[in-house]
Amino acid sequence: MTDDSGEPFRFETRSIHAGQEPDRETGALMTPIHANSTYEQDAPGEDRGYEYSRTANPTRTDLEANLASLEDGDYGRAFSSGMGAINTLLNLLEAGDHVVTGDDIYGGTYRIFREVYEDYDLSFSFVDTRDLAAVEEAMRPETELVFLETPTNPLMRITDVEGAADLADEYGALCAVDNTFATPYLQRPLELGADVSVQSLTKYLGGHSDVVGGALLTDDADLDERIGFYQNSVGATPGPHDCFLVLRGTKTLPVRMDRHCENARAIADWLDDHPAVSAVHYPGLESHPQHDLAAEQMDDFGGMLSFELDATLEEASDVVSNTEVFTLAESLGGVESLIEQPAAMTHASIPREERLEAGLTDGLIRASVGIEHVDDLIEDLDQAMDAAGLG
Ligand SMILES: *Cc1c(COP(=O)(O)O)cnc(C)c1O
């Protein structure tokens, strides 16, 4: 989306307008919800751009164009969930292919790799992608995909996207980055050299905890065409109501993210000074081991953080059970603050020994910092720690 002189409009402008023209027939400002499955043809094979809504739907078209613009990609494809998007990305591979990925990726991604696609004869190497030498060591002649997540969940580890994308390129593999935590407002993997950016729209892009969706964005026309073939063949496409909700969400992404970042920063600072807290994982803190890399490839540090209490599993459970403003729940990225205990919730399926080795201690707490007043959030954490005897 460009102005008269061909200069692209800025992110805040594109988040509201890209992909969205007032409705041609009525002038309605908002993209209509085209609740519709099939389309009239003027003569056999002469449609007006739409034949069947699994293949394309006008509400989805607007969303896909909007998301592509935000990720600085030329092409976007929307899916019924983040996992639907990742599944379709994996459809680009063939039996015998190999994937290099992180050792602390999202649990659902780990599950689809290990429990679904290993059975289809894909193989996966899980490495600490902070270390590009480890990524390179894992590359094989049959490696076709490097799949990264940065920052990671819940330890907020950062991978050098540009370095990893260069490596993938050198070995003839695609580089995909799950950009859900950062959002395109803070980080644009395609600009950093990745081939595909992956989004769970369920999180910040939807932003209101009221819709599940996913997307794949790219600036490569051939790649987009292949993704489109599988999108239509597999059919994990979102309905028009869902697309409408995400389009409504992206309009406020920049203002929401600014507040998420500001609140998370203040809470990270407060936690850092708390005597019961032994570590705070937030890339915005100068003490974060990869703060400089984060500052280089991200515009700000996001709304997710985690912290470790000098506490037992039970004491940490008490803290997350006693918050009043923070809701005890999985998921993230909505306007409301959420809190959870990975050892007992999102990462409970990992055997304890393995979990501890991965740095996921019993006292680890993850927060998705919302956009409420930050003083209420800090006072809430303070009273919950007091109630758990950790004041
Ligand atoms: C939630 C999430 C997913 C999966 O998305 P769904 O919309 O839940 O299917 C993938 N990656 C990350 C980082 C996520 O947080």
Coordinates of C-alpha atoms and ligand atoms in Angstrom, one line a residue:
M1 CA 0.0 0.0 0.0
T2 CA 1.7 3.1 -1.3
D3 CA 1.0 6.8 -1.6
D4 CA 0.9 8.8 -4.9
S5 CA 4.7 8.9 -5.1
G6 CA 5.1 5.2 -4.6
E7 CA 6.3 5.4 -1.0
P8 CA 4.8 2.8 1.3
F9 CA 2.5 4.2 3.9
R10 CA 3.7 3.7 7.5
F11 CA 2.8 0.7 9.6
E12 CA 0.1 2.4 11.6
T13 CA -1.7 3.6 8.4
R14 CA -1.4 0.2 6.7
S15 CA -2.7 -1.6 9.8
I16 CA -6.0 0.3 9.4
H17 CA -6.2 0.5 5.6
A18 CA -4.1 -2.1 3.8
G19 CA -6.3 -4.6 1.9
Q20 CA -9.4 -2.7 2.7
E21 CA -11.3 -0.4 0.3
P22 CA -14.9 0.7 1.1
D23 CA -17.3 -1.8 -0.3
R24 CA -17.7 -1.3 -4.1
E25 CA -21.5 -1.6 -4.1
T26 CA -22.5 0.2 -0.9
G27 CA -19.6 2.2 0.2
A28 CA -19.6 0.4 3.6
L29 CA -16.3 1.4 5.3
M30 CA -15.7 -2.0 6.9
T31 CA -15.1 -5.1 4.9
P32 CA -18.4 -7.0 4.8
I33 CA -18.6 -10.5 6.3
H34 CA -19.2 -12.5 3.1
A35 CA -21.0 -15.4 4.7
N36 CA -21.2 -17.3 1.4
S37 CA -19.9 -20.6 -0.1
T38 CA -20.4 -20.2 -3.9
Y39 CA -20.5 -17.5 -6.5
E40 CA -22.4 -16.9 -9.7
Q41 CA -20.6 -17.4 -13.0
D42 CA -21.5 -15.3 -16.1
A43 CA -20.7 -18.3 -18.3
P44 CA -19.1 -21.6 -17.4
G45 CA -15.6 -20.8 -16.1
E46 CA -16.3 -17.0 -16.3
D47 CA -16.4 -16.0 -12.6
R48 CA -15.7 -12.6 -11.2
G49 CA -12.7 -13.7 -9.2
Y50 CA -14.5 -16.0 -6.8
E51 CA -15.8 -19.5 -7.4
Y52 CA -16.0 -21.2 -4.0
S53 CA -15.1 -19.9 -0.5
R54 CA -12.5 -22.6 0.4
T55 CA -10.5 -21.4 -2.6
A56 CA -11.1 -17.7 -1.9
N57 CA -13.6 -15.5 -0.1
P58 CA -13.6 -11.7 -0.3
T59 CA -13.4 -11.1 3.5
R60 CA -10.5 -13.5 3.6
T61 CA -8.9 -11.7 0.6
D62 CA -8.9 -8.4 2.5
L63 CA -7.4 -10.0 5.6
E64 CA -4.7 -11.7 3.6
A65 CA -3.7 -8.5 1.9
N66 CA -3.7 -6.6 5.2
L67 CA -1.5 -9.2 6.9
A68 CA 0.9 -9.4 3.9
S69 CA 1.3 -5.6 4.0
L70 CA 2.1 -5.6 7.7
E71 CA 4.7 -8.4 7.4
D72 CA 6.2 -6.5 4.4
G73 CA 5.4 -9.5 2.3
D74 CA 3.7 -9.4 -1.1
Y75 CA 1.5 -12.4 -0.4
G76 CA -0.5 -13.7 2.5
R77 CA -2.6 -16.8 3.2
A78 CA -4.9 -17.2 6.1
F79 CA -5.8 -20.4 8.0
S80 CA -8.3 -21.6 10.5
S81 CA -5.6 -21.7 13.2
G82 CA -1.8 -21.2 13.7
M83 CA -1.5 -25.0 13.6
G84 CA -3.4 -25.1 10.3
A85 CA -0.8 -22.6 8.9
I86 CA 2.1 -24.6 10.2
N87 CA 0.5 -27.9 8.8
T88 CA 0.2 -26.3 5.4
L89 CA 3.8 -25.1 5.5
L90 CA 4.9 -28.7 6.2
N91 CA 2.9 -29.9 3.2
L92 CA 5.6 -28.2 1.1
L93 CA 8.0 -30.9 2.1
E94 CA 8.3 -34.5 0.9
A95 CA 8.9 -37.8 2.6
G96 CA 12.7 -38.1 3.4
D97 CA 13.1 -34.3 3.9
H98 CA 14.7 -33.0 7.1
V99 CA 13.8 -30.0 9.3
V100 CA 16.1 -28.1 11.7
T101 CA 14.2 -26.4 14.5
G102 CA 14.5 -25.0 18.0
D103 CA 14.6 -27.1 21.2
D104 CA 12.0 -24.9 23.0
I105 CA 9.4 -24.3 20.3
Y106 CA 5.6 -24.0 20.9
G107 CA 4.2 -27.3 22.3
G108 CA 1.7 -27.7 19.4
T109 CA 4.4 -27.3 16.9
Y110 CA 6.6 -29.8 18.6
R111 CA 3.6 -32.2 18.6
I112 CA 2.8 -31.9 14.9
F113 CA 6.5 -32.4 14.1
R114 CA 7.0 -35.5 16.3
E115 CA 3.6 -37.1 16.5
V116 CA 2.2 -36.3 13.0
Y117 CA 5.0 -35.7 10.5
E118 CA 7.6 -38.2 11.7
D119 CA 5.0 -40.8 10.6
Y120 CA 5.1 -39.3 7.1
D121 CA 8.8 -39.8 7.0
L122 CA 10.0 -36.3 7.7
S123 CA 12.8 -36.0 10.3
F124 CA 13.5 -33.2 12.7
S125 CA 16.5 -32.0 14.6
F126 CA 15.8 -29.9 17.7
V127 CA 18.7 -27.6 18.5
D128 CA 19.4 -24.5 20.6
T129 CA 18.9 -22.0 17.7
R130 CA 20.6 -19.2 19.7
D131 CA 23.8 -21.0 18.6
L132 CA 24.1 -20.7 14.8
A133 CA 27.0 -23.2 14.9
A134 CA 24.6 -25.7 16.4
V135 CA 22.1 -24.9 13.6
E136 CA 24.8 -25.4 11.0
E137 CA 26.0 -28.7 12.5
A138 CA 22.4 -30.0 12.3
M139 CA 22.1 -29.2 8.5
R140 CA 22.0 -32.2 6.2
P141 CA 21.9 -32.5 2.4
E142 CA 18.2 -33.4 2.8
T143 CA 17.4 -30.4 5.0
E144 CA 14.6 -28.4 3.3
L145 CA 13.4 -26.2 6.2
V146 CA 14.8 -24.3 9.1
F147 CA 11.9 -23.4 11.4
L148 CA 12.6 -20.8 14.1
E149 CA 10.7 -19.2 16.9
T150 CA 12.0 -16.0 18.4
P151 CA 11.5 -14.9 21.1
T152 CA 10.7 -18.4 22.5
N153 CA 8.1 -19.5 25.0
P154 CA 8.4 -19.1 28.0
L155 CA 12.2 -18.3 28.4
M156 CA 12.2 -15.5 25.8
R157 CA 15.3 -16.7 24.0
I158 CA 16.3 -14.9 20.9
T159 CA 17.6 -16.3 17.6
D160 CA 19.5 -14.3 15.1
V161 CA 17.0 -14.4 12.2
E162 CA 19.4 -12.9 9.6
G163 CA 22.2 -15.3 10.4
A164 CA 19.9 -18.3 10.4
A165 CA 18.2 -17.3 7.2
D166 CA 21.6 -16.9 5.5
L167 CA 22.6 -20.4 6.7
A168 CA 19.3 -21.9 5.4
D169 CA 19.9 -20.2 2.1
E170 CA 23.5 -21.5 1.8
Y171 CA 22.2 -25.0 2.3
G172 CA 19.2 -24.6 -0.1
A173 CA 16.6 -24.8 2.6
L174 CA 13.6 -22.5 3.3
C175 CA 13.7 -20.4 6.5
A176 CA 10.4 -19.9 8.3
V177 CA 10.0 -17.8 11.4
D178 CA 7.1 -18.1 13.8
N179 CA 6.5 -14.4 14.5
T180 CA 3.6 -14.8 16.8
F181 CA 5.3 -13.4 20.0
A182 CA 6.8 -10.4 18.4
T183 CA 4.1 -9.6 15.8
P184 CA 5.0 -7.7 12.6
Y185 CA 4.8 -4.4 14.5
L186 CA 8.0 -5.4 16.4
Q187 CA 9.8 -7.8 14.1
R188 CA 9.6 -8.5 10.3
P189 CA 11.3 -11.8 9.5
L190 CA 10.9 -11.4 5.7
E191 CA 13.0 -8.1 5.9
L192 CA 15.6 -10.1 7.9
G193 CA 15.9 -12.6 5.1
A194 CA 13.4 -15.4 6.0
D195 CA 11.3 -16.9 3.3
V196 CA 8.1 -17.3 5.3
S197 CA 6.6 -15.6 8.4
V198 CA 4.2 -17.6 10.4
Q199 CA 1.5 -16.1 12.6
S200 CA -1.0 -17.5 15.1
L201 CA -3.7 -14.8 14.6
T202 CA -5.2 -16.1 17.8
K203 CA -2.7 -14.1 19.8
Y204 CA -1.8 -10.4 19.3
L205 CA -3.2 -9.9 15.8
G206 CA -6.7 -10.9 16.8
G207 CA -5.8 -9.3 20.1
H208 CA -9.1 -9.8 22.0
S209 CA -9.0 -13.5 22.8
D210 CA -12.1 -14.1 20.7
V211 CA -10.9 -15.8 17.6
V212 CA -8.6 -18.6 16.5
G213 CA -6.6 -18.2 13.2
G214 CA -3.3 -18.4 11.5
A215 CA -1.3 -17.1 8.5
L216 CA 1.7 -17.6 6.2
L217 CA 3.3 -14.6 4.7
T218 CA 5.9 -14.5 2.0
D219 CA 7.4 -12.2 -0.6
D220 CA 8.1 -15.0 -3.1
A221 CA 5.4 -15.5 -5.7
D222 CA 6.3 -19.2 -6.5
L223 CA 6.3 -20.1 -2.8
D224 CA 3.0 -18.3 -2.3
E225 CA 1.5 -20.3 -5.3
R226 CA 2.6 -23.6 -3.7
I227 CA 1.2 -22.5 -0.3
G228 CA -2.0 -21.5 -2.1
F229 CA -2.3 -24.9 -3.7
Y230 CA -2.0 -26.7 -0.3
Q231 CA -4.3 -24.1 1.4
N232 CA -7.0 -25.0 -1.1
S233 CA -6.3 -28.7 -1.2
V234 CA -6.2 -29.2 2.5
G235 CA -8.9 -26.7 3.3
A236 CA -7.9 -25.4 6.8
T237 CA -9.2 -22.0 5.8
P238 CA -10.9 -19.5 8.2
G239 CA -14.5 -18.5 7.9
P240 CA -15.5 -14.9 7.0
H241 CA -16.6 -14.1 10.6
D242 CA -13.2 -15.0 11.9
C243 CA -11.5 -13.0 9.2
F244 CA -13.6 -10.0 10.1
L245 CA -12.6 -10.3 13.7
V246 CA -8.9 -10.4 12.9
L247 CA -9.2 -7.4 10.5
R248 CA -10.8 -5.5 13.3
G249 CA -7.9 -6.6 15.6
T250 CA -5.1 -5.5 13.3
K251 CA -6.4 -1.9 13.1
T252 CA -5.3 -1.3 16.7
L253 CA -2.2 -3.6 16.7
P254 CA 0.3 -0.7 16.9
V255 CA -1.5 1.1 19.8
R256 CA -2.0 -2.1 21.7
M257 CA 1.5 -3.3 21.2
D258 CA 2.9 0.0 22.4
R259 CA 1.0 -0.4 25.7
H260 CA 1.9 -4.1 26.0
C261 CA 5.6 -3.3 25.7
E262 CA 5.4 -0.3 28.1
N263 CA 3.5 -2.4 30.7
A264 CA 5.7 -5.5 30.3
R265 CA 8.8 -3.3 30.7
A266 CA 7.6 -1.7 33.9
I267 CA 6.6 -5.1 35.4
A268 CA 10.0 -6.7 34.4
D269 CA 11.7 -3.8 36.2
W270 CA 9.5 -4.3 39.3
L271 CA 10.1 -8.1 39.4
D272 CA 13.8 -7.6 38.9
D273 CA 13.9 -5.7 42.2
H274 CA 11.7 -8.2 44.1
P275 CA 13.6 -10.3 46.7
A276 CA 11.6 -13.5 46.0
V277 CA 12.4 -13.3 42.3
S278 CA 15.6 -15.0 41.2
A279 CA 15.4 -14.3 37.5
V280 CA 13.4 -12.3 35.0
H281 CA 13.3 -13.3 31.4
Y282 CA 12.5 -10.2 29.3
P283 CA 14.6 -9.2 26.3
G284 CA 14.1 -5.6 27.1
L285 CA 16.2 -5.9 30.3
E286 CA 19.8 -5.1 29.8
S287 CA 20.6 -8.2 31.9
H288 CA 19.0 -10.4 29.2
P289 CA 21.9 -12.3 27.7
Q290 CA 20.7 -11.4 24.2
H291 CA 19.4 -7.9 24.8
D292 CA 21.6 -6.4 22.1
L293 CA 20.5 -8.9 19.4
A294 CA 16.9 -8.3 20.4
A295 CA 17.4 -4.6 20.1
E296 CA 18.8 -5.0 16.7
Q297 CA 16.1 -7.2 15.1
M298 CA 13.1 -6.0 17.1
D299 CA 11.7 -2.5 17.4
D300 CA 10.6 -3.1 21.0
F301 CA 10.5 -6.1 23.3
G302 CA 6.9 -7.2 23.4
G303 CA 4.3 -8.1 26.1
M304 CA 5.5 -11.5 27.1
L305 CA 7.8 -12.2 30.1
S306 CA 8.6 -14.9 32.5
F307 CA 10.2 -15.0 35.9
E308 CA 11.5 -17.5 38.4
L309 CA 10.6 -17.5 42.1
D310 CA 12.7 -19.1 44.7
A311 CA 9.8 -21.3 45.5
T312 CA 8.3 -24.8 45.3
L313 CA 5.8 -25.9 42.7
E314 CA 3.0 -25.4 45.3
E315 CA 4.1 -21.9 46.3
A316 CA 4.3 -20.8 42.7
S317 CA 0.9 -22.3 42.1
D318 CA -0.4 -20.2 45.0
V319 CA 0.9 -17.0 43.4
V320 CA -0.8 -17.6 40.0
S321 CA -4.0 -18.8 41.8
N322 CA -4.2 -15.6 43.9
T323 CA -4.0 -12.9 41.2
E324 CA -7.2 -10.9 40.6
V325 CA -6.5 -8.8 37.6
F326 CA -4.2 -11.3 35.9
T327 CA -6.4 -14.3 34.8
L328 CA -5.0 -17.7 35.3
A329 CA -5.1 -19.1 31.8
E330 CA -3.1 -20.5 28.9
S331 CA -2.7 -18.5 25.6
L332 CA -1.5 -15.0 25.3
G333 CA -1.7 -11.8 23.3
G334 CA -5.1 -10.4 24.3
V335 CA -5.8 -7.0 25.8
E336 CA -6.3 -8.7 29.2
S337 CA -3.4 -9.9 31.3
L338 CA -2.9 -13.7 31.7
I339 CA -0.7 -15.6 34.0
E340 CA 0.3 -19.2 34.1
Q341 CA 2.7 -21.8 35.5
P342 CA 4.5 -23.7 32.7
A343 CA 5.5 -26.6 34.9
A344 CA 1.9 -27.3 35.8
M345 CA 0.2 -26.1 32.6
T346 CA 1.6 -25.4 29.2
H347 CA 4.7 -27.5 29.6
A348 CA 3.4 -30.1 32.1
S349 CA 3.6 -32.9 29.5
I350 CA 7.4 -32.7 29.5
P351 CA 8.9 -35.2 32.0
R352 CA 10.2 -33.3 35.1
E353 CA 13.9 -34.1 34.6
E354 CA 13.8 -33.0 31.0
R355 CA 11.8 -29.9 31.9
L356 CA 14.4 -28.8 34.6
E357 CA 17.2 -29.4 32.1
A358 CA 15.4 -27.1 29.6
G359 CA 15.4 -24.4 32.3
L360 CA 11.7 -24.7 33.1
T361 CA 11.9 -24.7 36.9
D362 CA 9.0 -25.4 39.3
G363 CA 8.9 -21.7 40.3
L364 CA 8.8 -20.4 36.7
I365 CA 5.8 -18.1 36.0
R366 CA 4.8 -16.8 32.6
A367 CA 2.8 -13.6 32.0
S368 CA 1.1 -12.2 29.0
V369 CA 1.0 -8.6 30.1
G370 CA -2.2 -6.9 28.9
I371 CA -3.0 -3.2 28.5
E372 CA -4.7 -2.5 31.8
H373 CA -3.3 0.2 34.1
V374 CA 0.2 -0.9 35.0
D375 CA -0.1 0.1 38.6
D376 CA -3.1 -2.3 39.0
L377 CA -1.0 -5.1 37.4
I378 CA 1.9 -4.5 39.7
E379 CA -0.3 -4.2 42.8
D380 CA -2.0 -7.4 41.8
L381 CA 1.3 -9.3 41.5
D382 CA 2.4 -7.8 44.8
Q383 CA -0.7 -9.0 46.7
A384 CA -0.5 -12.5 45.1
M385 CA 3.1 -12.9 46.2
D386 CA 2.2 -11.8 49.7
A387 CA -0.8 -14.2 49.8
A388 CA 1.6 -17.0 48.8
G389 CA 4.0 -16.1 51.7
L390 CA 6.6 -14.7 49.3
G391 CA 6.2 -11.0 50.1
Ligands
LIG1 C1 -0.5 -20.3 19.8 C2 0.7 -20.5 19.0 C3 0.7 -21.3 17.9 C4 -0.5 -22.1 17.4 O1 -1.5 -21.3 17.0 P1 -3.1 -21.7 17.2 O2 -3.8 -20.5 16.6 O3 -3.3 -21.9 18.6 O4 -3.3 -22.9 16.4 C5 1.9 -21.4 17.2 N1 3.0 -20.8 17.6 C6 3.0 -20.0 18.7 C7 4.3 -19.3 19.1 C8 1.9 -19.8 19.5 O5 1.9 -19.0 20.5

